Coordinates of N, CA and C in Angstrom, one line a residue:
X1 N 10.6 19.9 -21.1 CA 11.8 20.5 -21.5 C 12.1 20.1 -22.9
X2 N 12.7 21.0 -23.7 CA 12.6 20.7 -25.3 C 14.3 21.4 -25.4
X3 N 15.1 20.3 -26.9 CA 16.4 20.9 -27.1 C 16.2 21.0 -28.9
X4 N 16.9 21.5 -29.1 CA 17.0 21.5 -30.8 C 18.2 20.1 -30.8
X5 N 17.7 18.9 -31.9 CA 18.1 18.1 -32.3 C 19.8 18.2 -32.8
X6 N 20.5 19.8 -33.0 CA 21.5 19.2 -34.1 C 20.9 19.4 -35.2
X7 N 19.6 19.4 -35.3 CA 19.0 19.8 -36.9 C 18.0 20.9 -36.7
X8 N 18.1 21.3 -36.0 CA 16.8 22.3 -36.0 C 15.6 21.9 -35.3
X9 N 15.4 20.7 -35.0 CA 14.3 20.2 -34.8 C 14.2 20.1 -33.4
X10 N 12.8 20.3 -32.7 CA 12.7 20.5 -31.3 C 12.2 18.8 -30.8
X11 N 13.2 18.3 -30.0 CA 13.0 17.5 -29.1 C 12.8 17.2 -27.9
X12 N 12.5 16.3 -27.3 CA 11.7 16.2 -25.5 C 13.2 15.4 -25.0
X13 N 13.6 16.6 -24.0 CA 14.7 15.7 -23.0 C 14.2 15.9 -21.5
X14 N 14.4 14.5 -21.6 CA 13.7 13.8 -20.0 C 14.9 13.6 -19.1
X15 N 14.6 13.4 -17.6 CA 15.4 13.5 -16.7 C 15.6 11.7 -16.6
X16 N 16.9 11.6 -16.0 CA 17.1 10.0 -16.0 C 16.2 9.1 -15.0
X17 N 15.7 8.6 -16.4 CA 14.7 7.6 -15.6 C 14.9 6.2 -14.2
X18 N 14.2 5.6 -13.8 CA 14.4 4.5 -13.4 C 15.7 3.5 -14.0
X19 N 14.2 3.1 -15.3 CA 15.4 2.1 -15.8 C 16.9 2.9 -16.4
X20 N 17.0 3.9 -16.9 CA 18.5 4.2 -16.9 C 19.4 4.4 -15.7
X21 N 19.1 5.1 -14.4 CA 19.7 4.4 -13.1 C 20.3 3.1 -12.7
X22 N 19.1 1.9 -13.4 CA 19.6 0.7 -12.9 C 20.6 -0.1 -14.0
X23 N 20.3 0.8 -15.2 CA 21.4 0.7 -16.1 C 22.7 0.6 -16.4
X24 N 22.4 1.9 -15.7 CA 24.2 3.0 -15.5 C 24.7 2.0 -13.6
X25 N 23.9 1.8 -13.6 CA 24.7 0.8 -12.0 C 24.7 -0.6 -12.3
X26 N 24.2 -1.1 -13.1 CA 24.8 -2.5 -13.7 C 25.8 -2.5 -14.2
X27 N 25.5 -1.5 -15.2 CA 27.5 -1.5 -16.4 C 28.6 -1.3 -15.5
X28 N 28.7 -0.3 -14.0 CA 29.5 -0.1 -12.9 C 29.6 -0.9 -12.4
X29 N 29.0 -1.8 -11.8 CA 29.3 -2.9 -11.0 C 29.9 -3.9 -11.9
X30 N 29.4 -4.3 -13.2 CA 29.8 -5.2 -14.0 C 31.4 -4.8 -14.2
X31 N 31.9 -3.6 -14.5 CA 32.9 -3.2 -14.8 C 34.7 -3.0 -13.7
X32 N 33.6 -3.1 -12.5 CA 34.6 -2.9 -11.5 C 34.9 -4.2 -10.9
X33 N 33.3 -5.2 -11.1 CA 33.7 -6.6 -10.8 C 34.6 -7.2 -11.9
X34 N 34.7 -6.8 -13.1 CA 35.8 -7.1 -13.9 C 36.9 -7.1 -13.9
X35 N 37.5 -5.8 -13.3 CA 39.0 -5.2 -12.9 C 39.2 -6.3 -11.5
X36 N 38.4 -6.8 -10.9 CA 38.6 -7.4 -9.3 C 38.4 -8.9 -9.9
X37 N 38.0 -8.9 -11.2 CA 38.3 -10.7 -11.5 C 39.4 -10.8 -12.2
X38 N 40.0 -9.7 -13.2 CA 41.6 -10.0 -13.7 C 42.4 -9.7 -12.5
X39 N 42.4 -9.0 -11.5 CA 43.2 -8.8 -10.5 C 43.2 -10.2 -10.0
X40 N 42.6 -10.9 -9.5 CA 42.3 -12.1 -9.1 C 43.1 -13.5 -10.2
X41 N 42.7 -12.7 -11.4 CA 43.3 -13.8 -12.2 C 45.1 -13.7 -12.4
X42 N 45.8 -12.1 -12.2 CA 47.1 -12.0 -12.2 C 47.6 -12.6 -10.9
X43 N 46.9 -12.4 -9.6 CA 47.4 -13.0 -8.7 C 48.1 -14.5 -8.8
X44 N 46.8 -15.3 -9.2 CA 46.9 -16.7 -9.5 C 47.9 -17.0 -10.5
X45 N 48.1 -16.0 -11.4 CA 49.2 -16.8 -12.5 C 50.8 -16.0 -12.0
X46 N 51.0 -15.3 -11.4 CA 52.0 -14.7 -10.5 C 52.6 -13.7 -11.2
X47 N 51.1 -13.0 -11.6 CA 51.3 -11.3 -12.2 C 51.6 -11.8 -13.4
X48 N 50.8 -12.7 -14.2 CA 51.6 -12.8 -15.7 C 50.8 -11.4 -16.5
X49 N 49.5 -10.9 -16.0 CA 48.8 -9.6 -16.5 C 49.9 -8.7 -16.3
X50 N 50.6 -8.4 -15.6 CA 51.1 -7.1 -15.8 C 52.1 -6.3 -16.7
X51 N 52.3 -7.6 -17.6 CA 53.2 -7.5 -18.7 C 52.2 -6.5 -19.6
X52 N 50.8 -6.4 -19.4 CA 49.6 -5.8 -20.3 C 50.1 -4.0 -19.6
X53 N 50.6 -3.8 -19.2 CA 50.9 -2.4 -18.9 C 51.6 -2.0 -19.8
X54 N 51.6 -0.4 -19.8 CA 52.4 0.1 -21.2 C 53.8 0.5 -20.5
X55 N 54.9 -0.2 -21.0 CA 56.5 0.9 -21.2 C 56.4 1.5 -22.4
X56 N 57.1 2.8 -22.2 CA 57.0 3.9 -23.2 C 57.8 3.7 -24.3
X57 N 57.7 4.5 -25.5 CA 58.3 4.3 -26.5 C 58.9 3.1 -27.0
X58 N 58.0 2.0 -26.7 CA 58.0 0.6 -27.5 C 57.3 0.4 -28.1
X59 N 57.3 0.5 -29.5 CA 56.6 -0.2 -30.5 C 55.5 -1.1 -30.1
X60 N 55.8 -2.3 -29.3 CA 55.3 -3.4 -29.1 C 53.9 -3.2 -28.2
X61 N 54.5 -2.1 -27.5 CA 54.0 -1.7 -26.4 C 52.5 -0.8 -26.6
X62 N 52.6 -0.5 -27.8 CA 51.0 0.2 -28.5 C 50.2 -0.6 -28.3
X63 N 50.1 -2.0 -28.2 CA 49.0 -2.6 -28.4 C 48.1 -3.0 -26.7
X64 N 49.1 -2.0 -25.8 CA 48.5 -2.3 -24.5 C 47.8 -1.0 -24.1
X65 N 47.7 0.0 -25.2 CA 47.2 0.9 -24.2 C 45.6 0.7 -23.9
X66 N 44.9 0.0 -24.7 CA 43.5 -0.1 -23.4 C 43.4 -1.3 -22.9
X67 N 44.2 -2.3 -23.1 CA 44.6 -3.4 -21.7 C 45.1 -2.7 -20.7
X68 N 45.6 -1.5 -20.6 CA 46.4 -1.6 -19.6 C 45.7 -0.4 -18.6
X69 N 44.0 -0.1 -18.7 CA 43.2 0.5 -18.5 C 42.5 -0.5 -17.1
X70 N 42.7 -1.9 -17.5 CA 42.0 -2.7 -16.7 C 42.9 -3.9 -16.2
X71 N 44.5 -3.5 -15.7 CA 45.2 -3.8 -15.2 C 45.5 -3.0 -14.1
X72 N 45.9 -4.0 -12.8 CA 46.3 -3.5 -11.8 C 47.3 -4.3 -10.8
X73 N 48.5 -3.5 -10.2 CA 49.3 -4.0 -10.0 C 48.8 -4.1 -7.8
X74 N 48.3 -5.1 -8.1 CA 47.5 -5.8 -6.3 C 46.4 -5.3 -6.5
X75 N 45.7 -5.8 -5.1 CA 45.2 -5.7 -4.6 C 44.3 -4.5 -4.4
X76 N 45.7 -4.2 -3.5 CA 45.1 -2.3 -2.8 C 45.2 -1.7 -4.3
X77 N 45.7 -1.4 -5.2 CA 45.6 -0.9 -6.2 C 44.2 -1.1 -6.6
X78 N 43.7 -2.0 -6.9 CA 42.2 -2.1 -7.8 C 41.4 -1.5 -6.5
X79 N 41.7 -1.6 -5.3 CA 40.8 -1.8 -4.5 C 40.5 0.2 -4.4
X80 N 41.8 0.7 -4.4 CA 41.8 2.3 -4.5 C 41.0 2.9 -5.5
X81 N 41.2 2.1 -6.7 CA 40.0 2.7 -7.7 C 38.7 2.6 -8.2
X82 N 38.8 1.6 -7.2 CA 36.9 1.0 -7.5 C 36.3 2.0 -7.2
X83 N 36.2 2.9 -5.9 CA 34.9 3.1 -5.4 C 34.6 5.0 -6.8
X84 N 36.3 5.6 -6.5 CA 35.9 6.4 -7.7 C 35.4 6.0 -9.1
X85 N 35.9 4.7 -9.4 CA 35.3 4.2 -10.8 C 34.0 4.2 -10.8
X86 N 33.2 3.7 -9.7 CA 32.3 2.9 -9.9 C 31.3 4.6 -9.7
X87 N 31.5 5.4 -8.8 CA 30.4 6.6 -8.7 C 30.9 7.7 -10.2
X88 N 31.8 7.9 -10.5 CA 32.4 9.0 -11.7 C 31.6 8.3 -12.8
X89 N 31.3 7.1 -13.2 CA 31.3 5.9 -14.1 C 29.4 5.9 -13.9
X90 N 29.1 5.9 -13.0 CA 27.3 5.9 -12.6 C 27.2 7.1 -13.1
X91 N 27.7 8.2 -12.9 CA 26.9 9.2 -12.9 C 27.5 9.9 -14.2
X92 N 28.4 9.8 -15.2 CA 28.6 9.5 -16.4 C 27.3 8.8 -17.6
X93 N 27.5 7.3 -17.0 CA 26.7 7.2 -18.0 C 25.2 7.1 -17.7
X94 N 24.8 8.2 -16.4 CA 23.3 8.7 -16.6 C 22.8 9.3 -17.7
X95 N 24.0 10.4 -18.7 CA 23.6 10.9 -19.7 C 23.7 10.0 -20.7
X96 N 23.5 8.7 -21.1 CA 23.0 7.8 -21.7 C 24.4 6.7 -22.3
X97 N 24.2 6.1 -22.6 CA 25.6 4.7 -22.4 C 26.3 4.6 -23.5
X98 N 25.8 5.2 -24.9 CA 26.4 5.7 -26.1 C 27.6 6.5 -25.9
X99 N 27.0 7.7 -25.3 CA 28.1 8.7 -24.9 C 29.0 8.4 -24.0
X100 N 28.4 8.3 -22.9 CA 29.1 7.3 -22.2 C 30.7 6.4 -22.7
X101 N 30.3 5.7 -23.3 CA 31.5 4.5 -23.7 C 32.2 5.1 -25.0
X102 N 31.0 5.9 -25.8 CA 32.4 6.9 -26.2 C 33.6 7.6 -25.4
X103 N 32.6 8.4 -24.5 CA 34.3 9.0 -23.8 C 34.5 8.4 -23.6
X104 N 34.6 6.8 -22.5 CA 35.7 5.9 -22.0 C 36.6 5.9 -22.8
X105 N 36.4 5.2 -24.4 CA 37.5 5.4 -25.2 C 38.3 6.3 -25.6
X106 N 37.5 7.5 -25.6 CA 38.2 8.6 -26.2 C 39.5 9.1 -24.6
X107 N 39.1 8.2 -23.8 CA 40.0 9.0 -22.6 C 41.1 7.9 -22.6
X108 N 40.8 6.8 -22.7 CA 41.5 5.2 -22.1 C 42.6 5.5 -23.7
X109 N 42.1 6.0 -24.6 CA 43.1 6.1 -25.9 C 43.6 7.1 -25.9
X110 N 43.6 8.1 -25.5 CA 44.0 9.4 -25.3 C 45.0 9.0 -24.3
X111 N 44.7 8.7 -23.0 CA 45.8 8.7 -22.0 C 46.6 7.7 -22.5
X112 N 46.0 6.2 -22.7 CA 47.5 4.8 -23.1 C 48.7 5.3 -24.4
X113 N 47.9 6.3 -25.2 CA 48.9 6.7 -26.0 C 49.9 8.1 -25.4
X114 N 49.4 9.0 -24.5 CA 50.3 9.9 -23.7 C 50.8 8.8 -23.1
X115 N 50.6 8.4 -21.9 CA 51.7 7.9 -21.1 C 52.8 6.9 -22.1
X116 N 52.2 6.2 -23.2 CA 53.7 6.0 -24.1 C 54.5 6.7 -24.2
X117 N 54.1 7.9 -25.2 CA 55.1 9.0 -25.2 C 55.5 9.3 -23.9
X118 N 55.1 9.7 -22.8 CA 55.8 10.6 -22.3 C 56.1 10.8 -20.5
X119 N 55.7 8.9 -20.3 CA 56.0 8.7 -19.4 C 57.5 8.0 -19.1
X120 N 58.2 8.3 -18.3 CA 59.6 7.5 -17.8 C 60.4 6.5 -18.5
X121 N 61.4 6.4 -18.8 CA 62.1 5.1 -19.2 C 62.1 3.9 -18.3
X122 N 61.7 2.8 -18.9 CA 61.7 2.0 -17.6 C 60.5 1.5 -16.8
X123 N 59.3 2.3 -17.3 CA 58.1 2.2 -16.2 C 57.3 1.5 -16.9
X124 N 56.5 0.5 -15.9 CA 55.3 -0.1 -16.7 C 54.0 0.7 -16.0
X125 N 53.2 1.0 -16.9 CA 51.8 1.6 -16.5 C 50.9 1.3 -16.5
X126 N 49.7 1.1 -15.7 CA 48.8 0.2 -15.6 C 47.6 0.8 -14.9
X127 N 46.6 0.3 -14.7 CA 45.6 0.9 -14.0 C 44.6 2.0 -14.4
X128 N 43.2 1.7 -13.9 CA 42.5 2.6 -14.1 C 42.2 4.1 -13.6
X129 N 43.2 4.7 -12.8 CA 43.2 5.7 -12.5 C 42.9 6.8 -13.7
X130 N 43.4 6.6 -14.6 CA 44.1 7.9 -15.9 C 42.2 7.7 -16.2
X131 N 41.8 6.7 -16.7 CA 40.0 6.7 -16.7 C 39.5 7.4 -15.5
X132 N 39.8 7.2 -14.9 CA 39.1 7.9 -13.6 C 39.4 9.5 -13.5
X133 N 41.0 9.8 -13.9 CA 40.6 11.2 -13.7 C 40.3 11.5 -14.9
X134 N 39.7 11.2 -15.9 CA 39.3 11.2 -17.1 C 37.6 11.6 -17.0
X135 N 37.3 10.9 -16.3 CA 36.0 10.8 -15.8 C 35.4 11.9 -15.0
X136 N 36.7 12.4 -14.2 CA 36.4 13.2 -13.3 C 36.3 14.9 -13.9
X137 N 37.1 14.7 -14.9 CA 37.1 16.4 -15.7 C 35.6 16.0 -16.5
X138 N 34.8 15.0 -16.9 CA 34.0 14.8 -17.9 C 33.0 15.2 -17.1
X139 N 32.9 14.6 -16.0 CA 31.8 14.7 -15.3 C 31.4 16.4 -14.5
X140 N 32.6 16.6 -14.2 CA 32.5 17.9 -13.5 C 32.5 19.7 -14.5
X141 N 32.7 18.8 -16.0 CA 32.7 20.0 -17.1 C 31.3 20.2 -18.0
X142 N 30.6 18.7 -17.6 CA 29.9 18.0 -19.0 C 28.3 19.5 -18.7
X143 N 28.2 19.4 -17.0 CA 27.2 20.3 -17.1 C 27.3 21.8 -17.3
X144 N 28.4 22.5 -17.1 CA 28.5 23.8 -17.9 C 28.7 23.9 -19.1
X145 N 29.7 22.7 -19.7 CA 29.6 23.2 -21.4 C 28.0 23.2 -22.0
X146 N 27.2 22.0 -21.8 CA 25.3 22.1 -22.2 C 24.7 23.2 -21.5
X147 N 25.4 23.5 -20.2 CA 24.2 24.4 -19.6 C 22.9 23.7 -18.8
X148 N 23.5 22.7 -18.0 CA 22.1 21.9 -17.8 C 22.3 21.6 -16.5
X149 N 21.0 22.6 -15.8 CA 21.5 22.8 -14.3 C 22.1 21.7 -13.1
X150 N 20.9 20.5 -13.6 CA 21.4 18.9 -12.9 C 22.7 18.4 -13.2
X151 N 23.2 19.2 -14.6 CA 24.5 18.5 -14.6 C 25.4 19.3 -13.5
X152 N 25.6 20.8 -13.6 CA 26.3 21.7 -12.8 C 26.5 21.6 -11.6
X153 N 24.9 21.1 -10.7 CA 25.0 20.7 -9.6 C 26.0 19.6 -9.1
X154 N 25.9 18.5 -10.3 CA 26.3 17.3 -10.1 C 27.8 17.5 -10.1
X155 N 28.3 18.3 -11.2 CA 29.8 18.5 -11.2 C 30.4 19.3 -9.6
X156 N 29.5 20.5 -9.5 CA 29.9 21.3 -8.0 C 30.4 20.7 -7.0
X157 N 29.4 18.9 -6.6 CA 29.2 18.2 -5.8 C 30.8 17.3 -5.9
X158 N 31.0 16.6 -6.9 CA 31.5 16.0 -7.1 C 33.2 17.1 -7.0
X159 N 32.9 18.3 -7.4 CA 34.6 18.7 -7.4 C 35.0 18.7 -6.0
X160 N 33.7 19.1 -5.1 CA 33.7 19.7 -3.6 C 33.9 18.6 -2.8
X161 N 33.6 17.6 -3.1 CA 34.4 16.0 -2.8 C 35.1 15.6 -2.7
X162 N 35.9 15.8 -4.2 CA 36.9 15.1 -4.4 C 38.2 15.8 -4.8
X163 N 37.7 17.0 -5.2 CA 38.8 17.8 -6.1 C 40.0 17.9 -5.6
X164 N 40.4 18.1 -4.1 CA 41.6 18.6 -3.5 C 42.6 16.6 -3.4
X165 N 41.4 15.7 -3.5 CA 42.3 14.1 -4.3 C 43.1 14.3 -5.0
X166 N 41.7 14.9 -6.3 CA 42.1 14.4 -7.6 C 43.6 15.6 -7.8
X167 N 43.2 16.9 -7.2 CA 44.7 17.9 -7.4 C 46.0 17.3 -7.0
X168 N 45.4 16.6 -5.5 CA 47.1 15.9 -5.1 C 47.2 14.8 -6.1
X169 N 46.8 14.3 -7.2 CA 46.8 13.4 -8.3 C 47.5 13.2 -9.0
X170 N 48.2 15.1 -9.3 CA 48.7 15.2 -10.2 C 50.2 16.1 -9.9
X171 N 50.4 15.3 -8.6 CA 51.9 16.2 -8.1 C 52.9 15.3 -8.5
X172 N 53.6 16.1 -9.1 CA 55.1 14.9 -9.8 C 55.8 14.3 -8.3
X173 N 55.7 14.5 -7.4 CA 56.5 14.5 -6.0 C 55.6 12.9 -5.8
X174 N 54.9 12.4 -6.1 CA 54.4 11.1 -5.7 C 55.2 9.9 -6.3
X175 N 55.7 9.1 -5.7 CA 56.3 8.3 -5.8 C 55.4 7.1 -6.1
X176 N 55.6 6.5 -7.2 CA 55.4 5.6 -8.1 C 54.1 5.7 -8.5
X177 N 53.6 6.8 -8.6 CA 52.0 7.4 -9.2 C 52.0 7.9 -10.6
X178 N 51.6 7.7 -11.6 CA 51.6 8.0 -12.6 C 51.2 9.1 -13.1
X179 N 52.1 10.3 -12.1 CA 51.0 11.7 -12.4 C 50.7 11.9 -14.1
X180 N 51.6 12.1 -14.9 CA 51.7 11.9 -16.2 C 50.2 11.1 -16.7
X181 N 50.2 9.9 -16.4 CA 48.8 9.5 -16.9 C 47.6 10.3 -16.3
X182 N 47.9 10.7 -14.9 CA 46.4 11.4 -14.5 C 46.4 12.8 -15.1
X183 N 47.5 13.1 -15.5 CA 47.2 14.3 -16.2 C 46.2 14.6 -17.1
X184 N 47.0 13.5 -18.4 CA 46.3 13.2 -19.8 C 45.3 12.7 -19.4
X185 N 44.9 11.5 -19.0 CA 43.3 11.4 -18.7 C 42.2 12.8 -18.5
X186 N 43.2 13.4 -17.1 CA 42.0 14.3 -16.9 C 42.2 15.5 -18.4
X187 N 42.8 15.7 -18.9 CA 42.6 16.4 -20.2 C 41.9 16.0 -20.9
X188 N 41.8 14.7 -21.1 CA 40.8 13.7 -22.3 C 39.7 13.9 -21.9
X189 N 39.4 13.7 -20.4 CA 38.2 14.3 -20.2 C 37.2 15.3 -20.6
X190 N 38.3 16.2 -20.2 CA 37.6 17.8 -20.3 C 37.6 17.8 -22.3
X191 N 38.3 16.9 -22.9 CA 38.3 17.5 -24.2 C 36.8 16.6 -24.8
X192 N 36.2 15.3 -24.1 CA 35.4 14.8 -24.0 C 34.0 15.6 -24.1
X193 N 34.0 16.3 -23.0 CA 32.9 17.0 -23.0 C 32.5 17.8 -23.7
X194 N 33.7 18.7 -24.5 CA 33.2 19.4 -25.4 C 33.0 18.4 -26.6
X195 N 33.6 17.2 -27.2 CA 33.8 17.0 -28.3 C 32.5 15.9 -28.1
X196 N 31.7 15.5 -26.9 CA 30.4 14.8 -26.8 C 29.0 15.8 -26.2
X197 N 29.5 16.9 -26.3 CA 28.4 17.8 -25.4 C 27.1 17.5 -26.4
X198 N 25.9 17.7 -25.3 CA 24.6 17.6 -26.2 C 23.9 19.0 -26.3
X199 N 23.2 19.4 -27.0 CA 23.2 20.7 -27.1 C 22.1 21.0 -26.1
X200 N 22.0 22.1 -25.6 CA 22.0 23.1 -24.3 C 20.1 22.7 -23.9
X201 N 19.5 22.9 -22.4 CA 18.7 22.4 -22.3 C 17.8 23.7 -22.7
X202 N 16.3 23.6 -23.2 CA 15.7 24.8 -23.4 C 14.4 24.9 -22.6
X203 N 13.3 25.8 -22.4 CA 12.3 25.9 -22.0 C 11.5 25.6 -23.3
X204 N 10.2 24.7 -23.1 CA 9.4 24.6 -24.4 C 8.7 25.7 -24.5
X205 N 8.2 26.4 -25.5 CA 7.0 28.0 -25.9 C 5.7 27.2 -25.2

């Protein structure tokens, strides 16, 4: 299988190997075991992390929006986002770990700076969810914008899973859920894909 480079030039894209499988499931386990060791560490100091969450329209408060990506208020909170983090997050950065951790940021910055603006007076916000449904528009858009049938599949699978979740995700009627952030995330997402797509897969002559 051959793509044009971005420059004209014909290059070889290969299907994800071995070693990038065990790749893309180390960086996820490393990353989810992360969020379950500050969880671990707010407990112990009696929630002094959750001051790392953003309240809106505070000045002060800019400088938490990607701390507050990898904050979680308990337990069952970290414990609710792991298993989506950890599969949206594998199968993300199969298309290689560059792009990968670009979108993270482009979504974890995108969303900490919406929920400033335009989340509630009063509210602290925290948590990896707004990544996750960030993840979830990335993943489930990334193979129609290239056109690359493994991704399509992968997206079908994944909406057909999860999608009627991630829709109740985003009902303002949830109480103490940050639809607002899952919104923007899942936007960031979808604006991800287009703004990291790799160009389209071809047949070689």
């Amino acid at each position: 299988m051959t793509y044009e480079d971005g420059m004209g030039r014909a290059a070889v894209r290969r299907r994800p190997t071995r070693g990038r499988v065990l790749t893309a499931a180390k960086v996820m386990l490393a990353w989810v075991a992360l969020l379950w060791l500050l969880e671990v560490i707010d407990a112990a100091s009696g929630h002094a992390l959750d001051g790392f969450g953003i309240q809106p329209r505070e000045p002060s408060e800019l400088i938490d929006v990607v701390p507050a990506s990898f904050i979680h208020f308990g337990f069952g909170h970290v414990a609710a986002n792991s298993i989506p983090l950890l599969v949206l997050g594998f199968v993300a950065a199969l298309g290689g770990l560059r792009r990968f951790f670009l979108a993270c940021a482009l979504i974890v910055v995108a969303d900490g700076i919406g929920v400033w603006l335009v989340a509630p007076a009063h509210t602290n916000t925290a948590g990896a969810s707004g990544l996750i449904f960030g993840l979830f528009g990335f993943v489930v858009l990334s193979g129609f914008v290239e056109r690359r049938p493994l991704g399509v599949v992968a997206g079908v699978l994944i909406a057909a899973v999860w999608g009627t979740t991630f829709l109740a995700g985003l009902s303002p009627t949830n109480d103490g859920v940050s639809w607002q952030g899952h919104l923007i995330g899942l936007l960031a997402g979808v604006a991800a894909a287009f703004v990291l797509r790799r160009p389209p897969v071809t047949q070689a002559d």
